[in-house]
Amino acid sequence: MSLAVGVFIGMFQGLCKSQDLPQSFESYDRFSDEAKEMLLSEAISMVGRLEKSLLTLGQSAGETSLFQQLRRRDYHSFGRDRVYNFLNFVLQDSYTSGMELRILNAAYTLLEDAEDKVAHQQEQDKEEAASIAAAFWREDKTADSQSASLFLLNTLEANLKIYTASPTLYVAPYVAVVGPSGIGKSFAVKELATKHQRYVVYINLSSVDSQGYPKRSGLANTIAGFSGLDIDTCGKAWKNLINLLRLEAKINHEVNISPHNFFYSQATDQGYMAGLASDLPDMEQFKTDMGEEILQNFEKARRERLLNHLPRDQMGSAAFFNITSTASLKCIICIDEARALLDAAGNNRVFRAFRHGARDVSDRDFFAVLLDTTSHVANFSPTALVDPSQKSVPKPVYIFEPIYSINTYDAFAESEPCVVDGTEETCRSIFKLGRPLWGAYLEHGLNLGQIQSLAGFKLGMESDPRYHLVLLAHRISFNVTNYNLADHMVAQCMRYIVHLSSDRSMLVTAMGSEPLLAFEAAARMADPSSRLRCLQGLSSAYGDGLINLGDVGEVVASLILLFSMDKTQIHLPKAVDLRSFFQALLGKKVADLITGKLGQDSPLKNLLENGMVYFNHFYRPCVAWSDMYPNHCIEKAFQRSAALFFPRNFPGADIGIPVYDPSRRKYSMLLIQVKNWKGGDKNSSFEKMTAHNSLEKARDHIEGLDDCFGLMMSLNANQPEKTGVAFCSESGRPSHPRRAKEERKRLFAVLSVGLSPGLYPSVCPDQSAELSQIFKCLCTLRDGDPFYRLGKYGPQTSRMVDNILDWQSDQVSRSFKRKASRSPSS
């Protein structure tokens, strides 16, 4: 029972020693525990009603401190008795009987309200659970040739064939399917049964209070009983369980229960699972080599129960009968949430015993699949084969390569995505992009608020030391170079696996372009203090060598652009005109000057005032380009609410922000080149010319790009008078010199120099202390390599680093000069 409930019960007991309870309060105990829990905040607010009377009481210092902390709701650190005694002290000395009754009646009213809220919440939870279940049992939307389930089935059959031919070379007949949450791992296994008609034994090891679907299996409790066994006995128990489950699948087939019904019963039918658990041998028998008599008794009990309990599926019986009878892979044993087999202490005994038990099963008609988000279920430690200190390599040494290529991305993408306009309808369209989890839930009853809450939960907990780095990772593409961090971001933070070596010594990951996750990350970065922690987390991870940012100048520029775009948003995503974005980025005065410098009849004026811009993250598409960057990338980026990092060595520009012109139904861009050279100067004609020519070159290398705007962000200036914004006049020229009569492509280029207070309003340090720190973080990233600048070095290490990175080059130069002065030729 919560402390708040204890507080109220104490209040009721203390108040009513000398009088009867109000008549209405006699039914207090009928309220549910959930309703009483709803009083958590109300209990403390009621204590607040005593504040005036406390001023007249002689309180001890301890009582005063207790009351103040109760008012701040910091009540979890206090014992129940202390709170109870304090409340009694206050109530007995300060209130009349009439006042006490009014407080009791107010508490009763709060309880009734809480009960109503609980009932409403329970109804909502029931509807949400039904929607989540419907999303799981949906039909696969991908084509057969591209379905993840077919790929998985083909891989399992190929692996079984290899294992059957050379069982001594492999650790066990199992493969791990790993990847982030929401990509459809469990769904693909379900499709093995429902679509491909294979018998799948499904065991879910999730925690009892898990909100996921399917729920924890009844067999999870049986497996939990293995944890106290030594590894040899545990391996024997696993072997027995696998043989019993193979037999269970065989019995279902023989009594004409289809693979679909078999899987459905395991995932949804508590009666089925309770019957299976009761028919299993006891734990003592699991520890022994099970004889034929035990297996026969199990088979008899199960056959009788199945014939009486489950409806038999006569439809299509010949099809699944033939598949099962002729296939070499007759049974698939799936363990979902398989990380439960890994011991937090590191000995992983249950996991190792599972592999021993699976290997010891003599029949080669099954294959095991372990599902989870962590790569540790592929192999909890690198194999002996790659250990150079090992003199001899024991057999078996190989494990089957983990499966991570679950190709379900954009499975729910709409054929014609909408331009986001701040309405729920258009947001639903873009929020379906990315992993299928979002689209499946939205199409099966969850509303926008529920899907946003789910996405926010998937971003991780603020208690995670890397939480703020994760938020930024959903908005800016960077490489994670540290294995442990990469594995953590896959398991807990939705990051995709791109490559995973079979020995788990190399893990390459990437963050997909998902507007929903980026939007929720932006919402959690809206507060300046949170934004500051994100930048500090980025700098710290970069300084520790955990991530690789690539061109740091590009990252600084993209952060400024993101914060400027965020400034234009209120609630749901809404595209703004290009002029409004320029105003958020460079200020109203600069936006007005850009408008004034454009000719009244210029096509660029229409693009400035009517072109639509919205992005909440950056990503770098892996596109093959030789001479022309494909135009469809611009359209796709706009539809994904994304801005682009251009490929390495792309001529003339580093960043592209898509702009949609609704009047012409065409896409344009704001092209951005980032320079981090020292000595930038807004007054330099050379720098203006360089900016214009570079941006024009970039435009000419993008397929189908006509009129557009360009911005060179030169992030460094030595002197204040060289900092600011300059304009390159609007220019136009034909796409080819020999086509003078062709309609001209127009470009308006802007040059911004420096990273000074006031140049970019979204990071202006004058507005708050947090913004001042944000500004300093951006300057630190811009000015040098944080691995050197931010590294946590001691004095001796700092001197060594200085010698390696700075002083040594001068020393070598002087040494060469001395040698040259002594040489005969000099």
Coordinates of N, CA and C in Angstrom, one line a residue, residues 197-277:
Q197 N 2.6 -21.9 -42.4 CA 2.1 -23.2 -41.9 C 3.2 -24.0 -41.2
R198 N 4.0 -23.5 -40.4 CA 5.1 -24.2 -39.7 C 4.7 -24.2 -38.2
Y199 N 5.0 -25.3 -37.5 CA 4.7 -25.4 -36.1 C 5.7 -24.7 -35.3
V200 N 5.3 -23.7 -34.6 CA 6.2 -22.9 -33.8 C 5.9 -23.0 -32.3
V201 N 6.8 -23.4 -31.5 CA 6.7 -23.4 -30.1 C 7.1 -22.0 -29.6
Y202 N 6.2 -21.2 -29.0 CA 6.5 -19.9 -28.7 C 6.6 -19.7 -27.2
I203 N 7.8 -19.2 -26.7 CA 8.0 -19.0 -25.3 C 8.4 -17.5 -25.1
N204 N 7.7 -16.7 -24.3 CA 8.0 -15.3 -24.1 C 8.5 -15.2 -22.7
L205 N 9.7 -14.7 -22.5 CA 10.3 -14.6 -21.2 C 10.3 -13.2 -20.7
S206 N 9.4 -12.3 -21.1 CA 9.3 -10.9 -20.7 C 8.9 -10.9 -19.2
S207 N 9.1 -9.8 -18.6 CA 8.8 -9.7 -17.1 C 7.3 -9.7 -16.9
V208 N 6.9 -10.0 -15.7 CA 5.5 -10.1 -15.4 C 4.7 -8.8 -15.7
D209 N 5.4 -7.7 -15.4 CA 4.7 -6.4 -15.6 C 5.0 -5.7 -16.9
S210 N 5.5 -6.5 -17.9 CA 5.8 -6.0 -19.2 C 4.5 -5.5 -19.9
Q211 N 4.6 -4.4 -20.6 CA 3.4 -3.9 -21.3 C 3.4 -4.4 -22.8
G212 N 4.4 -5.2 -23.2 CA 4.5 -5.6 -24.5 C 3.5 -6.7 -24.9
Y213 N 3.5 -7.0 -26.2 CA 2.6 -8.1 -26.6 C 3.4 -8.9 -27.6
P214 N 3.3 -10.3 -27.6 CA 2.5 -11.1 -26.6 C 3.1 -11.0 -25.2
K215 N 2.3 -11.5 -24.3 CA 2.6 -11.4 -22.9 C 3.6 -12.6 -22.5
R216 N 4.0 -12.5 -21.2 CA 4.9 -13.6 -20.7 C 4.2 -14.9 -20.8
S217 N 4.9 -15.9 -21.2 CA 4.4 -17.3 -21.3 C 4.4 -18.0 -19.9
G218 N 3.4 -19.0 -19.8 CA 3.4 -19.8 -18.6 C 4.7 -20.6 -18.5
L219 N 5.3 -21.0 -19.6 CA 6.5 -21.8 -19.5 C 7.7 -21.0 -19.0
A220 N 7.6 -19.6 -18.9 CA 8.7 -18.8 -18.4 C 8.9 -19.2 -16.9
N221 N 7.9 -19.5 -16.2 CA 8.1 -19.9 -14.8 C 8.8 -21.2 -14.7
T222 N 8.5 -22.2 -15.6 CA 9.3 -23.4 -15.6 C 10.7 -23.2 -15.9
I223 N 11.0 -22.4 -16.9 CA 12.4 -22.1 -17.2 C 13.1 -21.3 -16.1
A224 N 12.4 -20.4 -15.4 CA 13.0 -19.7 -14.2 C 13.5 -20.7 -13.2
G225 N 12.8 -21.9 -13.1 CA 13.2 -22.9 -12.1 C 14.5 -23.5 -12.4
F226 N 15.0 -23.3 -13.7 CA 16.3 -23.9 -14.0 C 17.5 -23.1 -13.5
S227 N 17.3 -21.9 -13.1 CA 18.4 -21.0 -12.7 C 19.2 -21.5 -11.5
G228 N 18.5 -22.2 -10.6 CA 19.3 -22.7 -9.4 C 20.0 -24.0 -9.7
L229 N 20.0 -24.5 -10.9 CA 20.7 -25.8 -11.1 C 22.1 -25.6 -11.6
D230 N 23.0 -26.5 -11.3 CA 24.3 -26.5 -11.9 C 24.2 -26.6 -13.4
I231 N 25.3 -26.3 -14.1 CA 25.2 -26.2 -15.6 C 24.9 -27.6 -16.2
D232 N 25.5 -28.6 -15.7 CA 25.2 -30.0 -16.3 C 23.7 -30.4 -16.1
T233 N 23.2 -30.2 -14.9 CA 21.8 -30.5 -14.6 C 20.9 -29.6 -15.4
C234 N 21.3 -28.3 -15.5 CA 20.5 -27.4 -16.2 C 20.4 -27.7 -17.7
G235 N 21.6 -28.2 -18.3 CA 21.6 -28.6 -19.6 C 20.7 -29.8 -19.9
K236 N 20.7 -30.7 -18.9 CA 19.8 -31.9 -19.0 C 18.3 -31.5 -19.0
A237 N 18.0 -30.5 -18.1 CA 16.6 -30.0 -18.0 C 16.2 -29.3 -19.3
W238 N 17.1 -28.6 -19.9 CA 16.8 -28.0 -21.2 C 16.5 -29.0 -22.3
K239 N 17.4 -30.0 -22.3 CA 17.2 -31.1 -23.3 C 15.8 -31.8 -23.1
N240 N 15.4 -32.0 -21.9 CA 14.1 -32.6 -21.6 C 13.0 -31.7 -22.1
L241 N 13.1 -30.4 -21.8 CA 12.1 -29.5 -22.1 C 11.9 -29.4 -23.6
I242 N 13.0 -29.3 -24.3 CA 13.0 -29.2 -25.8 C 12.3 -30.5 -26.4
N243 N 12.7 -31.6 -25.9 CA 12.0 -32.9 -26.4 C 10.5 -32.9 -26.1
L244 N 10.1 -32.4 -24.9 CA 8.7 -32.3 -24.6 C 8.0 -31.4 -25.5
L245 N 8.6 -30.2 -25.8 CA 8.0 -29.2 -26.7 C 7.9 -29.7 -28.1
R246 N 8.9 -30.4 -28.6 CA 8.9 -31.0 -29.9 C 7.7 -32.0 -30.0
L247 N 7.5 -32.8 -28.9 CA 6.4 -33.7 -28.8 C 5.1 -33.0 -28.8
E248 N 5.0 -31.9 -28.1 CA 3.8 -31.1 -28.1 C 3.4 -30.6 -29.5
A249 N 4.4 -30.2 -30.3 CA 4.1 -29.7 -31.6 C 3.6 -30.9 -32.5
K250 N 4.2 -32.1 -32.3 CA 3.8 -33.3 -33.0 C 2.4 -33.7 -32.7
I251 N 2.1 -33.7 -31.4 CA 0.7 -34.1 -31.0 C -0.3 -33.1 -31.6
N252 N -0.1 -31.8 -31.6 CA -1.0 -30.9 -32.2 C -1.2 -31.2 -33.7
H253 N -0.1 -31.5 -34.3 CA -0.2 -31.9 -35.8 C -1.1 -33.1 -35.9
E254 N -0.9 -34.1 -35.1 CA -1.6 -35.4 -35.3 C -3.1 -35.3 -34.9
V255 N -3.4 -34.4 -34.0 CA -4.9 -34.2 -33.7 C -5.5 -33.1 -34.6
N256 N -4.8 -32.7 -35.6 CA -5.3 -31.9 -36.7 C -5.5 -30.4 -36.2
I257 N -4.7 -30.0 -35.3 CA -4.7 -28.6 -34.9 C -3.7 -27.8 -35.8
S258 N -4.1 -26.8 -36.5 CA -3.3 -26.2 -37.4 C -2.1 -25.4 -36.8
P259 N -1.1 -25.1 -37.5 CA 0.0 -24.3 -36.9 C -0.5 -22.9 -36.4
H260 N -1.5 -22.3 -37.2 CA -2.1 -21.0 -36.8 C -2.7 -21.2 -35.4
N261 N -3.6 -22.1 -35.2 CA -4.3 -22.3 -33.9 C -3.3 -22.7 -32.8
F262 N -2.3 -23.5 -33.2 CA -1.3 -23.8 -32.2 C -0.6 -22.6 -31.6
F263 N -0.1 -21.7 -32.5 CA 0.6 -20.5 -32.1 C -0.4 -19.6 -31.4
Y264 N -1.6 -19.4 -31.9 CA -2.6 -18.5 -31.3 C -2.9 -19.0 -29.8
S265 N -3.0 -20.3 -29.6 CA -3.3 -20.8 -28.3 C -2.2 -20.4 -27.3
Q266 N -0.9 -20.6 -27.8 CA 0.2 -20.3 -26.9 C 0.3 -18.8 -26.5
A267 N -0.1 -18.0 -27.5 CA 0.0 -16.5 -27.3 C -1.1 -15.9 -26.5
T268 N -2.3 -16.5 -26.6 CA -3.5 -15.9 -26.1 C -4.3 -16.7 -25.1
D269 N -4.2 -18.0 -25.1 CA -5.1 -18.9 -24.4 C -4.5 -19.3 -23.1
Q270 N -4.9 -18.6 -22.0 CA -4.3 -19.0 -20.7 C -4.7 -20.4 -20.3
G271 N -5.9 -20.9 -20.7 CA -6.3 -22.2 -20.3 C -5.4 -23.2 -21.0
Y272 N -5.0 -23.0 -22.2 CA -4.1 -23.9 -22.9 C -2.8 -24.0 -22.2
M273 N -2.2 -22.8 -21.9 CA -0.9 -22.8 -21.2 C -0.9 -23.4 -19.8
A274 N -2.1 -23.1 -19.1 CA -2.2 -23.7 -17.8 C -2.2 -25.3 -17.9
G275 N -2.9 -25.8 -18.9 CA -3.0 -27.2 -19.1 C -1.7 -27.8 -19.4
L276 N -0.9 -27.1 -20.3 CA 0.4 -27.6 -20.7 C 1.3 -27.6 -19.4
A277 N 1.3 -26.5 -18.6 CA 2.1 -26.5 -17.4 C 1.8 -27.6 -16.5

